Coordinates of C-alpha atoms in Angstrom, one line a residue:
Chain A
M101 CA -31.2 11.2 11.1
R102 CA -28.3 9.8 9.1
A103 CA -27.7 10.3 5.6
V104 CA -28.6 6.7 4.8
T105 CA -32.1 7.3 6.4
L106 CA -32.5 10.5 4.6
H107 CA -31.8 8.9 1.2
L108 CA -34.1 5.8 1.9
R109 CA -36.8 8.4 2.9
T110 CA -36.5 10.5 -0.2
T111 CA -36.0 8.0 -3.0
P112 CA -39.2 7.1 -5.1
A113 CA -37.8 3.5 -4.9
R114 CA -39.6 3.0 -1.6
W115 CA -42.8 2.9 -3.5
A116 CA -41.6 0.0 -5.7
V117 CA -40.8 -2.3 -2.7
L118 CA -44.3 -3.7 -2.0
P119 CA -45.2 -4.4 -5.7
L120 CA -41.8 -5.9 -6.3
A121 CA -41.9 -8.0 -3.1
A122 CA -45.5 -9.2 -4.0
L123 CA -44.5 -10.0 -7.5
G124 CA -41.5 -11.9 -6.2
L125 CA -43.5 -14.0 -3.9
A126 CA -46.1 -14.8 -6.6
I127 CA -43.2 -16.0 -8.7
L128 CA -41.4 -17.8 -6.0
F129 CA -44.5 -19.7 -5.0
G130 CA -46.4 -19.9 -8.3
R131 CA -43.5 -21.2 -10.3
S132 CA -43.0 -24.4 -8.3
R133 CA -43.0 -25.8 -4.8
Y134 CA -40.6 -28.7 -4.9
W135 CA -37.9 -26.5 -3.5
I136 CA -39.4 -26.2 -0.2
G137 CA -37.4 -28.3 2.3
I138 CA -34.2 -28.5 0.3
W139 CA -31.7 -25.6 1.1
P140 CA -29.9 -25.4 -2.3
E141 CA -33.2 -25.7 -4.1
A142 CA -34.8 -22.9 -2.0
G143 CA -31.9 -20.8 -2.6
A144 CA -32.0 -21.3 -6.3
A145 CA -35.8 -20.7 -6.3
A146 CA -35.0 -17.3 -4.4
Q147 CA -32.2 -16.7 -7.0
I148 CA -34.3 -17.2 -10.1
T149 CA -37.0 -15.1 -8.6
G150 CA -34.3 -12.5 -8.1
Y151 CA -33.6 -12.5 -11.9
F152 CA -37.3 -12.0 -12.7
L153 CA -37.3 -9.2 -10.3
S154 CA -34.2 -7.7 -11.9
L155 CA -36.3 -7.1 -15.1
F156 CA -38.7 -4.9 -13.3
A157 CA -35.7 -3.5 -11.1
A158 CA -33.9 -2.2 -14.3
G159 CA -37.2 -0.4 -15.3
V160 CA -37.9 1.0 -11.9
S161 CA -34.2 2.2 -11.5
A162 CA -34.4 3.9 -14.9
W163 CA -37.6 5.6 -14.1
I164 CA -36.1 7.0 -10.8
A165 CA -32.9 8.0 -12.4
A166 CA -34.7 10.0 -15.1
Q167 CA -37.0 11.8 -12.4
V168 CA -34.1 14.3 -12.0
T169 CA -34.9 15.6 -15.4
V170 CA -38.6 15.4 -15.3
R171 CA -38.9 17.0 -11.9
G172 CA -36.4 19.6 -12.7
M173 CA -34.1 18.7 -10.1
R174 CA -31.0 18.5 -12.3
E175 CA -30.2 22.1 -11.5
Q176 CA -30.6 21.9 -7.8
L177 CA -28.5 18.7 -7.7
A178 CA -25.8 20.4 -10.0
A179 CA -25.5 23.2 -7.4
A180 CA -24.8 20.7 -4.6
A181 CA -21.7 21.4 -2.4
R182 CA -21.3 17.5 -2.3
R183 CA -19.4 15.8 -5.1
S184 CA -21.8 14.9 -7.9
I185 CA -20.7 11.2 -7.7
G186 CA -21.5 11.3 -3.9
V187 CA -25.0 12.8 -4.7
E188 CA -25.6 10.1 -7.5
A189 CA -24.1 7.3 -5.4
G190 CA -26.5 8.4 -2.5
R191 CA -29.6 8.3 -4.8
L192 CA -28.5 5.2 -6.5
A193 CA -27.7 3.3 -3.4
A194 CA -31.0 4.2 -1.8
A195 CA -32.9 2.9 -4.8
A196 CA -30.7 -0.2 -4.9
A197 CA -31.4 -0.9 -1.1
W198 CA -35.1 -0.8 -1.5
I199 CA -35.0 -3.0 -4.5
V200 CA -32.7 -5.4 -2.7
M201 CA -35.2 -5.2 0.1
A202 CA -37.8 -6.7 -2.1
Y203 CA -35.6 -9.4 -3.2
L204 CA -34.8 -10.2 0.5
V205 CA -38.5 -10.5 1.2
V206 CA -38.6 -13.2 -1.4
A207 CA -35.3 -14.7 0.2
V208 CA -36.9 -14.7 3.8
A209 CA -39.8 -16.4 2.6
A210 CA -37.8 -19.0 0.8
F211 CA -35.8 -19.4 3.9
A212 CA -38.9 -19.5 6.3
A213 CA -40.6 -22.2 4.0
T214 CA -37.5 -24.3 4.4
A215 CA -36.5 -23.6 7.9
R216 CA -39.5 -25.5 9.2
T217 CA -37.7 -28.9 8.7
F218 CA -34.3 -27.3 8.8
P219 CA -32.4 -30.0 6.6
P220 CA -28.7 -30.2 6.2
G221 CA -26.8 -27.8 3.7
V222 CA -28.1 -24.3 4.8
G223 CA -24.8 -22.9 3.4
A224 CA -25.9 -23.5 -0.2
F225 CA -28.8 -21.3 0.3
F226 CA -26.7 -18.4 1.1
S227 CA -24.4 -18.9 -1.9
Y228 CA -27.4 -18.9 -4.1
L229 CA -28.9 -15.9 -2.3
L230 CA -25.6 -14.1 -3.1
L231 CA -25.8 -15.1 -6.7
G232 CA -29.3 -13.7 -6.8
L233 CA -28.1 -10.4 -5.8
V234 CA -25.8 -10.0 -8.8
P235 CA -28.7 -9.6 -11.5
V236 CA -30.8 -7.4 -9.0
L237 CA -27.9 -5.0 -8.3
A238 CA -26.5 -5.1 -12.0
S239 CA -30.0 -4.5 -13.5
T240 CA -30.4 -1.5 -10.9
A241 CA -27.1 0.0 -12.1
W242 CA -28.0 -0.8 -15.6
G243 CA -31.5 1.0 -15.2
W244 CA -29.8 4.0 -13.7
L245 CA -27.5 4.3 -16.7
V246 CA -30.4 4.2 -19.2
G247 CA -32.4 6.4 -16.9
R248 CA -29.6 9.1 -17.1
L249 CA -29.9 9.2 -20.8
L250 CA -33.7 9.0 -21.5
A251 CA -36.9 10.1 -20.5
P252 CA -38.5 8.3 -17.8
M253 CA -41.3 6.1 -19.6
L254 CA -39.0 5.5 -22.4
A255 CA -36.1 4.9 -20.1
A256 CA -38.0 2.3 -18.0
V257 CA -39.1 0.4 -21.1
C258 CA -35.9 0.5 -22.7
A259 CA -34.0 -0.5 -19.4
L260 CA -36.4 -3.5 -19.0
M261 CA -36.2 -4.8 -22.5
G262 CA -32.5 -4.0 -22.9
W263 CA -31.7 -5.9 -19.7
F264 CA -33.8 -8.8 -20.9
V265 CA -32.0 -8.8 -24.2
L266 CA -28.6 -8.4 -22.4
T267 CA -29.0 -11.3 -19.9
S268 CA -30.4 -13.6 -22.7
L269 CA -27.3 -12.8 -24.9
L270 CA -25.0 -13.2 -21.9
G271 CA -26.7 -16.4 -21.1
Q272 CA -25.3 -17.7 -24.4
F273 CA -21.8 -17.2 -23.3
A274 CA -21.8 -17.5 -19.5
Q275 CA -23.8 -19.2 -16.8
S276 CA -25.2 -16.4 -14.9
L277 CA -28.5 -18.1 -13.6
R278 CA -29.4 -21.3 -11.9
I279 CA -32.8 -22.6 -12.7
S280 CA -32.5 -25.3 -10.0
G281 CA -30.0 -26.2 -7.1
P282 CA -29.3 -29.9 -7.1
P283 CA -27.0 -30.9 -4.3
W284 CA -24.3 -32.2 -6.6
L285 CA -23.5 -28.9 -7.8
A286 CA -21.9 -26.1 -5.9
L287 CA -21.6 -22.5 -6.7
D288 CA -18.0 -20.9 -6.8
L289 CA -18.0 -18.2 -4.2
T290 CA -15.1 -16.4 -5.6
T291 CA -17.0 -16.3 -9.1
I292 CA -20.0 -14.6 -7.4
L293 CA -17.6 -12.2 -5.3
L294 CA -15.9 -11.2 -8.6
R295 CA -19.2 -10.6 -10.2
L296 CA -20.6 -8.5 -7.4
A297 CA -17.2 -6.5 -7.4
A298 CA -17.8 -5.8 -11.2
V299 CA -21.4 -4.9 -10.7
I300 CA -20.2 -2.3 -8.1
V301 CA -17.7 -0.8 -10.4
L302 CA -20.5 -0.7 -12.9
A303 CA -22.6 1.3 -10.3
A304 CA -19.7 3.6 -9.6
G305 CA -19.3 4.2 -13.4
V306 CA -22.8 5.1 -13.6
C307 CA -22.5 7.6 -10.7
V308 CA -19.8 9.5 -12.3
I309 CA -21.8 10.4 -15.4
P310 CA -22.0 14.2 -15.1
L311 CA -25.1 15.9 -14.2
T312 CA -24.0 19.0 -16.0
Y313 CA -21.8 19.3 -19.2
R314 CA -18.8 20.5 -17.4
G315 CA -15.1 19.2 -16.9
R316 CA -14.0 15.8 -18.5
T317 CA -17.5 14.8 -19.5
V318 CA -16.6 12.6 -22.4
V319 CA -14.4 10.4 -20.3
R320 CA -16.9 10.4 -17.5
A321 CA -19.8 9.5 -19.6
L322 CA -17.8 6.4 -20.9
A323 CA -17.6 5.1 -17.5
G324 CA -21.0 3.7 -17.5
P325 CA -20.7 1.5 -20.8
L326 CA -17.2 0.5 -19.7
G327 CA -18.8 -0.8 -16.6
V328 CA -21.3 -2.9 -18.4
A329 CA -18.6 -4.2 -20.7
L330 CA -16.6 -5.2 -17.4
V331 CA -19.7 -6.9 -15.9
V332 CA -19.9 -8.9 -19.3
V333 CA -16.2 -9.8 -19.4
V334 CA -16.1 -10.9 -15.8
H335 CA -19.3 -13.1 -16.3
V336 CA -17.8 -14.7 -19.6
N337 CA -14.5 -15.4 -18.0
T338 CA -15.6 -17.0 -14.7
T339 CA -16.9 -20.4 -13.9
L340 CA -20.1 -20.3 -11.8
V341 CA -20.8 -24.1 -11.0
T342 CA -18.8 -26.9 -10.3
Y343 CA -19.5 -30.6 -9.3
R344 CA -19.3 -31.5 -5.6
Q345 CA -17.3 -34.6 -4.5
P346 CA -19.8 -37.4 -3.5
A347 CA -20.8 -36.8 0.0
S348 CA -18.9 -38.7 2.6
D349 CA -21.8 -39.0 4.9
P350 CA -24.9 -39.8 2.6
L351 CA -28.2 -40.2 4.0
C352 CA -29.0 -44.0 3.8
V353 CA -32.3 -45.7 4.1
Q354 CA -32.4 -49.6 4.6
G355 CA -35.2 -51.5 3.1
A356 CA -35.4 -54.2 0.5
I357 CA -32.7 -52.2 -1.1
E358 CA -30.3 -49.6 0.5
Y359 CA -31.0 -46.3 -0.8
C360 CA -28.5 -43.5 -0.2
L361 CA -29.2 -39.9 -1.0
W362 CA -27.5 -36.5 -0.7
P363 CA -28.1 -35.2 2.8
E364 CA -29.7 -32.1 1.4
H365 CA -32.5 -34.6 0.1
E366 CA -33.7 -35.4 3.5
K367 CA -37.2 -34.4 2.6
Y368 CA -37.4 -37.2 -0.1
I369 CA -37.0 -40.0 2.5
P370 CA -40.7 -40.6 2.8
L371 CA -40.9 -40.8 -1.2
V372 CA -38.1 -43.3 -0.9
K373 CA -39.6 -45.4 1.6
A374 CA -42.9 -45.5 -0.3
A375 CA -41.0 -46.7 -3.5
D376 CA -39.3 -49.3 -1.3
A377 CA -42.6 -50.6 0.0
R378 CA -43.5 -51.1 -3.7
V379 CA -40.2 -52.7 -4.3
A380 CA -40.6 -55.2 -1.4
A381 CA -44.0 -56.0 -2.9
L382 CA -42.5 -57.3 -6.3
P383 CA -42.4 -61.0 -6.9
A384 CA -40.3 -62.6 -4.4
D385 CA -37.9 -64.3 -6.9
L386 CA -36.7 -61.1 -8.7
P387 CA -33.1 -60.3 -7.9
L388 CA -32.5 -57.0 -6.4
P389 CA -29.4 -54.9 -6.3
P390 CA -27.9 -54.3 -2.7
R391 CA -27.8 -50.5 -3.2
V392 CA -29.0 -47.6 -5.3
V393 CA -27.7 -44.1 -4.8
D394 CA -28.8 -40.5 -5.6
Y395 CA -27.4 -38.9 -8.7
A396 CA -23.7 -38.2 -8.6
L397 CA -23.2 -40.2 -5.5
S398 CA -22.0 -43.4 -6.6
G399 CA -18.4 -42.2 -7.6
S400 CA -18.6 -43.9 -10.9
T401 CA -18.2 -40.6 -12.7
V402 CA -15.5 -38.1 -11.9
Y403 CA -16.6 -34.6 -13.0
V404 CA -13.8 -32.4 -14.2
D405 CA -16.2 -29.5 -14.9
L406 CA -19.8 -29.1 -16.3
T407 CA -18.8 -30.4 -19.8
H408 CA -16.2 -32.9 -19.0
S409 CA -16.4 -35.9 -17.0
I410 CA -14.5 -39.3 -16.6
E411 CA -16.4 -42.4 -16.4
R412 CA -14.7 -44.9 -13.8
Q413 CA -14.9 -48.7 -14.5
G414 CA -15.8 -50.8 -11.6
D415 CA -19.0 -52.2 -9.7
F416 CA -20.6 -48.9 -8.8
P417 CA -24.2 -48.7 -7.4
H418 CA -26.8 -47.6 -9.9
E419 CA -28.0 -44.0 -9.5
F420 CA -31.4 -42.6 -9.6
D421 CA -32.6 -38.9 -10.1
I422 CA -35.0 -37.8 -7.7
S423 CA -34.8 -34.1 -8.5
E424 CA -37.7 -32.1 -8.0
G425 CA -39.3 -34.9 -6.0
S426 CA -40.1 -37.0 -9.1
R427 CA -41.3 -40.5 -8.0
W428 CA -40.9 -41.5 -11.7
G429 CA -37.3 -40.3 -11.7
L430 CA -36.9 -42.4 -8.7
A431 CA -38.6 -45.3 -10.0
R432 CA -36.9 -45.2 -13.4
G433 CA -33.4 -45.4 -11.5
I434 CA -34.6 -48.3 -9.4
A435 CA -36.0 -50.1 -12.3
T436 CA -33.0 -49.8 -14.3
A437 CA -30.8 -51.0 -11.3
I438 CA -33.2 -54.1 -11.0
S439 CA -33.4 -54.6 -14.7
R440 CA -29.6 -54.7 -14.7
E441 CA -29.6 -57.1 -11.9
I442 CA -32.1 -59.5 -13.5
F443 CA -30.1 -59.5 -16.7
K444 CA -26.7 -59.3 -15.2
S445 CA -25.3 -62.4 -16.8
C446 CA -26.8 -61.5 -20.0
A447 CA -24.3 -59.3 -21.6
V448 CA -24.6 -59.5 -25.2
Q449 CA -27.9 -60.0 -27.2
A450 CA -27.5 -63.3 -29.3
K451 CA -30.2 -61.9 -31.6
P452 CA -32.4 -59.0 -31.8
D453 CA -35.6 -59.0 -30.0
P454 CA -38.4 -57.4 -32.1
E455 CA -40.6 -57.5 -29.0
R456 CA -38.1 -55.7 -26.9
R457 CA -38.9 -57.7 -23.9
R458 CA -36.3 -56.2 -21.7
D459 CA -37.8 -52.7 -22.3
Q460 CA -41.2 -54.5 -21.4
I461 CA -39.7 -55.7 -18.0
F462 CA -38.3 -52.3 -17.4
A463 CA -41.5 -50.5 -17.9
W464 CA -43.3 -52.9 -15.8
L465 CA -40.9 -52.5 -13.0
E466 CA -40.9 -48.6 -13.3
W467 CA -44.7 -48.6 -13.2
R468 CA -44.9 -50.8 -10.2
I469 CA -42.2 -48.8 -8.3
A470 CA -43.8 -45.5 -9.3
G471 CA -47.1 -46.5 -8.0
G472 CA -48.9 -46.3 -11.3
G473 CA -50.4 -43.4 -13.1
S474 CA -48.9 -41.5 -16.1
P475 CA -45.1 -40.9 -16.1
D476 CA -44.1 -37.2 -15.3
Y477 CA -41.7 -37.1 -18.3
T478 CA -42.0 -36.9 -22.0
T479 CA -39.9 -39.0 -24.5
D480 CA -38.8 -39.1 -28.0
A481 CA -38.0 -42.9 -27.8
P482 CA -38.4 -45.0 -30.9
G483 CA -42.0 -46.3 -31.5
E484 CA -41.0 -49.9 -31.0
M485 CA -39.6 -49.0 -27.6
Q486 CA -42.7 -47.1 -26.6
D487 CA -44.9 -50.1 -27.7
A488 CA -42.8 -52.2 -25.5
W489 CA -43.3 -49.9 -22.4
T490 CA -47.0 -49.8 -23.2
V491 CA -47.0 -53.7 -22.9
G492 CA -45.0 -53.5 -19.5
R493 CA -47.4 -50.9 -18.0
Q494 CA -50.7 -52.7 -19.1
T495 CA -49.3 -55.8 -17.6
A496 CA -48.7 -54.0 -14.4
T497 CA -52.4 -53.4 -14.1
R498 CA -53.2 -57.3 -14.1
S499 CA -53.5 -59.6 -11.1
E500 CA -50.5 -60.4 -9.1
P501 CA -50.3 -64.1 -10.2
E502 CA -50.8 -63.1 -13.8
Q503 CA -47.9 -60.5 -13.4
A504 CA -45.7 -63.2 -11.7
E505 CA -46.3 -65.6 -14.5
W506 CA -45.7 -63.1 -17.2
V507 CA -42.6 -61.8 -15.6
N508 CA -41.0 -65.3 -15.2
R509 CA -41.9 -66.2 -18.6
T510 CA -40.6 -63.1 -20.2
I511 CA -37.3 -63.0 -18.4
S512 CA -36.9 -66.7 -19.3
E513 CA -37.5 -65.9 -22.9
V514 CA -35.0 -63.1 -23.0
K515 CA -32.3 -65.2 -21.2
T516 CA -32.8 -68.2 -23.5
L517 CA -33.4 -66.6 -26.8
H518 CA -31.9 -63.2 -26.8
C519 CA -28.7 -63.2 -24.8
H520 CA -25.5 -65.0 -24.1
E521 CA -25.2 -66.1 -20.5
Q522 CA -21.8 -65.0 -19.2
Chain B
M175 CA -31.4 42.6 -0.6
T176 CA -30.4 43.2 -4.3
A177 CA -32.9 42.9 -7.3
L178 CA -31.8 41.7 -10.5
L179 CA -34.0 43.5 -13.1
G180 CA -34.1 43.1 -16.8
P181 CA -36.1 42.0 -19.8
N182 CA -36.3 38.4 -20.8
G183 CA -33.0 37.6 -22.3
A184 CA -31.1 40.1 -20.3
G185 CA -28.8 37.4 -18.8
K186 CA -30.3 37.6 -15.3
T187 CA -30.7 33.6 -15.1
T188 CA -27.2 33.4 -16.6
L189 CA -25.7 35.5 -13.8
L190 CA -27.5 33.6 -11.1
R191 CA -26.4 30.2 -12.6
T192 CA -22.9 31.5 -12.7
L193 CA -23.0 32.6 -9.2
A194 CA -24.5 29.3 -8.3
T195 CA -21.6 27.8 -10.1
V196 CA -23.9 25.5 -12.1
Q197 CA -22.8 27.4 -15.4
P198 CA -19.0 28.0 -15.9
H199 CA -18.1 31.6 -16.7
R200 CA -16.3 32.2 -20.0
T201 CA -14.5 35.4 -19.1
G202 CA -13.6 37.2 -16.0
E203 CA -13.2 35.9 -12.5
L204 CA -15.9 34.6 -10.2
V205 CA -15.2 35.5 -6.5
I206 CA -17.8 34.3 -3.9
G207 CA -17.3 35.2 0.0
G208 CA -13.9 36.5 -1.0
Q209 CA -12.7 33.3 -2.4
L210 CA -11.8 32.9 -6.1
V211 CA -13.9 30.1 -7.9
A212 CA -11.7 28.8 -10.7
S213 CA -11.9 25.0 -10.2
E214 CA -14.5 22.4 -9.2
A215 CA -13.1 22.0 -5.8
Q216 CA -13.3 25.8 -5.2
A217 CA -16.9 25.7 -6.6
R218 CA -17.8 23.1 -4.3
R219 CA -16.5 25.1 -1.3
A220 CA -18.3 28.1 -2.7
R221 CA -21.7 26.2 -3.0
R222 CA -21.7 25.7 0.9
Q223 CA -22.3 29.4 1.3
V224 CA -24.8 29.7 -1.6
G225 CA -28.5 28.9 -1.5
Y226 CA -29.9 28.5 -4.9
L227 CA -33.6 28.5 -5.9
P228 CA -33.8 28.0 -9.7
Q229 CA -36.6 29.4 -11.7
R230 CA -38.1 25.8 -12.2
F231 CA -37.3 24.0 -9.0
G232 CA -37.9 20.4 -8.8
F233 CA -39.2 18.0 -6.2
D234 CA -40.8 14.8 -5.8
P235 CA -44.4 15.2 -4.8
R236 CA -44.4 12.3 -2.6
M237 CA -41.4 13.6 -0.6
R238 CA -42.2 14.9 2.9
V239 CA -41.8 18.7 3.1
S240 CA -39.2 18.3 6.1
D241 CA -37.3 15.6 4.0
F242 CA -37.2 17.9 1.0
V243 CA -35.6 20.7 2.9
C244 CA -33.4 18.3 4.9
Y245 CA -32.2 16.8 1.6
G246 CA -31.4 20.5 0.5
G247 CA -29.1 20.8 3.7
W248 CA -27.6 17.6 2.9
L249 CA -26.7 18.7 -0.6
R250 CA -25.3 21.8 0.7
G251 CA -22.8 19.7 2.9
L252 CA -24.3 20.6 6.3
P253 CA -22.9 18.3 9.0
Q254 CA -25.5 15.6 10.0
R255 CA -25.9 17.0 13.7
E256 CA -27.3 20.3 12.1
W257 CA -29.8 18.8 9.8
R258 CA -32.7 18.5 12.2
G259 CA -32.2 22.1 13.7
A260 CA -31.5 23.8 10.3
T261 CA -34.6 22.1 8.6
T262 CA -36.8 23.2 11.6
A263 CA -35.5 26.8 11.4
A264 CA -36.0 27.1 7.6
L265 CA -39.4 25.7 7.7
T266 CA -40.3 28.0 10.8
H267 CA -38.9 30.9 8.8
V268 CA -41.2 30.4 5.8
G269 CA -44.2 29.4 8.0
L270 CA -44.4 25.9 7.1
A271 CA -43.3 24.2 10.4
D272 CA -46.8 22.7 10.8
R273 CA -46.7 21.3 7.4
A274 CA -43.5 19.5 7.9
G275 CA -45.0 15.9 7.8
Q276 CA -47.1 16.6 4.7
T277 CA -45.9 15.6 1.3
M278 CA -44.9 18.2 -1.2
G279 CA -47.8 17.2 -3.5
S280 CA -50.3 18.1 -1.0
L281 CA -49.1 21.8 -0.8
S282 CA -50.5 24.7 -2.5
G283 CA -48.5 26.6 -5.1
G284 CA -47.7 29.2 -2.6
M285 CA -46.6 26.8 0.0
R286 CA -44.5 24.9 -2.4
Q287 CA -42.8 28.2 -3.3
R288 CA -42.2 28.7 0.4
A289 CA -40.9 25.3 0.8
A290 CA -38.6 25.8 -1.9
I291 CA -37.2 28.9 -0.3
A292 CA -36.8 26.9 2.8
W293 CA -34.7 24.6 0.6
A294 CA -32.6 27.6 -0.5
I295 CA -32.1 29.1 3.0
V296 CA -31.7 25.7 5.0
G297 CA -28.4 26.0 6.9
Q298 CA -28.3 29.9 6.6
P299 CA -26.2 30.3 3.6
K300 CA -24.5 33.7 3.1
L301 CA -25.6 34.2 -0.5
V302 CA -29.2 33.4 -1.5
L303 CA -30.0 33.4 -5.1
L304 CA -33.6 33.5 -6.0
D305 CA -34.6 33.2 -9.7
E306 CA -38.1 34.6 -10.5
P307 CA -39.6 33.1 -7.2
T308 CA -42.8 34.9 -7.5
V309 CA -43.9 33.7 -11.0
G310 CA -47.4 32.2 -10.9
L311 CA -48.2 33.3 -7.3
D312 CA -51.4 35.2 -6.6
P313 CA -51.3 38.6 -5.0
Q314 CA -51.8 37.1 -1.3
Q315 CA -49.0 34.7 -1.8
R316 CA -46.6 37.4 -3.4
L317 CA -47.3 39.4 -0.1
R318 CA -46.4 36.3 2.0
F319 CA -43.3 35.9 -0.1
R320 CA -42.2 39.5 0.5
E321 CA -42.4 39.1 4.3
I322 CA -40.4 36.0 4.1
V323 CA -37.8 37.6 2.0
T324 CA -37.5 40.8 4.0
S325 CA -37.1 38.8 7.1
L326 CA -34.0 37.1 5.7
T327 CA -31.2 38.7 7.7
G328 CA -27.5 37.8 7.8
A329 CA -27.4 36.8 4.1
T330 CA -27.1 38.7 0.8
V331 CA -30.1 38.1 -1.3
L332 CA -30.0 38.3 -5.2
L333 CA -33.5 38.4 -6.3
S334 CA -34.1 38.0 -10.0
T335 CA -37.5 39.2 -11.2
H336 CA -39.2 41.3 -13.9
L337 CA -41.9 42.2 -11.3
I338 CA -41.0 45.9 -10.4
D339 CA -43.6 45.8 -7.6
D340 CA -41.7 43.2 -5.8
V341 CA -38.4 45.3 -6.3
D342 CA -39.9 48.4 -4.8
A343 CA -41.3 46.4 -1.8
V344 CA -38.4 44.3 -0.7
C345 CA -35.1 45.5 -2.3
D346 CA -32.8 48.1 -1.1
R347 CA -30.4 47.8 -4.1
V348 CA -31.0 47.0 -7.9
I349 CA -29.0 45.8 -10.8
V350 CA -30.5 46.5 -14.1
M351 CA -29.3 44.3 -16.8
N352 CA -30.0 44.1 -20.7
A353 CA -28.3 42.0 -23.3
G354 CA -25.8 40.6 -20.7
R355 CA -24.6 44.0 -19.6
V356 CA -25.2 46.1 -16.4
L357 CA -27.0 49.2 -17.1
F358 CA -27.3 50.3 -13.5
E359 CA -26.2 49.2 -10.1
G360 CA -27.0 51.0 -6.9
P361 CA -29.6 51.9 -4.3
T362 CA -33.3 51.5 -5.3
D363 CA -34.0 55.2 -4.4
E364 CA -31.0 56.1 -6.7
L365 CA -32.8 54.3 -9.5
K366 CA -36.0 55.9 -8.8
A367 CA -34.4 59.3 -9.0
L368 CA -33.7 58.5 -12.7
E369 CA -37.4 58.5 -13.4
Q370 CA -38.5 60.2 -16.6
A371 CA -42.0 61.5 -16.7
S372 CA -42.3 60.7 -20.3
M373 CA -41.4 56.9 -20.0
P374 CA -44.2 54.4 -19.9
G375 CA -45.0 53.0 -16.5
H376 CA -47.3 53.3 -13.4
T377 CA -44.8 54.0 -10.8
P378 CA -41.5 56.0 -10.5
L379 CA -39.5 52.8 -10.4
E380 CA -41.1 51.4 -13.4
R381 CA -40.5 54.8 -15.4
A382 CA -36.8 55.0 -14.2
Y383 CA -36.4 51.2 -15.2
M384 CA -37.9 51.9 -18.7
S385 CA -35.8 54.9 -19.0
L386 CA -32.6 52.9 -18.7
L387 CA -33.6 50.5 -21.5
P388 CA -32.7 51.1 -25.1
A389 CA -35.7 52.2 -27.1
Q390 CA -35.9 49.0 -29.2
D391 CA -36.2 47.0 -25.9
R392 CA -38.9 49.3 -24.4
D393 CA -41.2 48.3 -27.0
R394 CA -40.8 44.5 -26.9

């Protein structure tokens, strides 16, 4: 038997793996399923589950660390011939290994669910996986720190609540989590590794807290809190997410319009084809744009970072947002592109249109391309605009000849009454 | 086999903790196995030779008996290649070899105490410190304990107790302490020779022990 095996066999953390893994799987598959089949989204789903697990990991870790006092083992550990940092490191590492195991069960499930179709971009999955390790390991170290100071139940509750408060506060100043993993964003691996390194320093700091009041106890006792401070400082001073350059080999589907997607969005091709079939069924005399592209793929915007971007002038294809597999997001983008094509020469409105006919046309197109039903988004648009959308959507339920007549008439009215032809 | 006798508060546990290098000594020098213990590094070296069973020893009830003892060996710094053999030897010594796979929580109180002794003797330390190991044991378990302790050969055993029966049964030397001072140190028979018939007690050793204590401590 090796020391690793011995520690893994003796830590109470081994009893926490199954409940944590079960909880993780429930969160992973219960929260949403759109991520299945898209590597970065699958990685982000596993990663955000890792955050939820980290809350409980903090409690479990604190409870285990405090067991030394409750079980009366402090004296036995203090009499060890091994360095106290080694003894604590062994206990903490074993607890962390089992907790990470629970996280890895979640990660493997997310991987397996997506590996069935194995789309492009598997590398992004692992970067999100690594990001998820940061809260899992940091919470374990944090919990251990609290557990060394308080009684088990109190320590577990305080560690869990404290970790929630700490991460919530940290979220105000630094990006530490990703709710989703769109393909146009990339994680900075250096940042993740730096954060992991800070967490390891925290864990080491927690391990040097003395078991007995002997030697340079004050200096050693400060190591844990200083480790927490280091983790916070590193999080605040590093940038986690950057925009990716538009893919040089986008995945394009030719139909009534050419649709180009990020290669990672391969699974949305059937959704795009279905939308294209509905575009093809629109009245034949409607002008269509040659091409629409996935979000951040047109090159019209140069993203400096998450808060700064530069808009480029030129004839760029219109973008749609198909995130989370939303047919309404896709339809909205295509409808906007077609609407822009229809009113291409209609640059400036001559006089206001109280009926907002352009919005009626847009809503009609959106409803048709989405395939009907209720939109999957909420809006706080002005009342007149929402009234116009209602008119457009209601029209979309009429017969085809009636719709064609309404569309031609409405477009004509807009062009003649409410815009200057360029 | 040396007994450490004395009333509550005599300093028995303090002495054992000092010898186990868990508690720093304020004055004097600590020498274990001929080596001065004045620094943490020296203390760690000394601990390799010391098996210490505190008065309240701790364990995780879900831990296997063999893992519990093996962990004790790891803490003592035993090389990995010796763990298995040392664990088996210690468990055999205390008669728990057939319970190695059970959890600590499933053992009776007496068996737990034996497992704790196995923890203390795993790897055959040269000095074994047992602090009140028979507290809470029934007579049968105490007899079993005595058998185990008397069979510990090759090690100096320092047994802290206030049960004079145990001393009489297993120890060949006695140290009597009171209020942090050594009142007597010598062979058990020599202590018995100090017996005074007027002292309270049921055995010669009890009466001899009582005769060493100051009058105010005798009446406590």
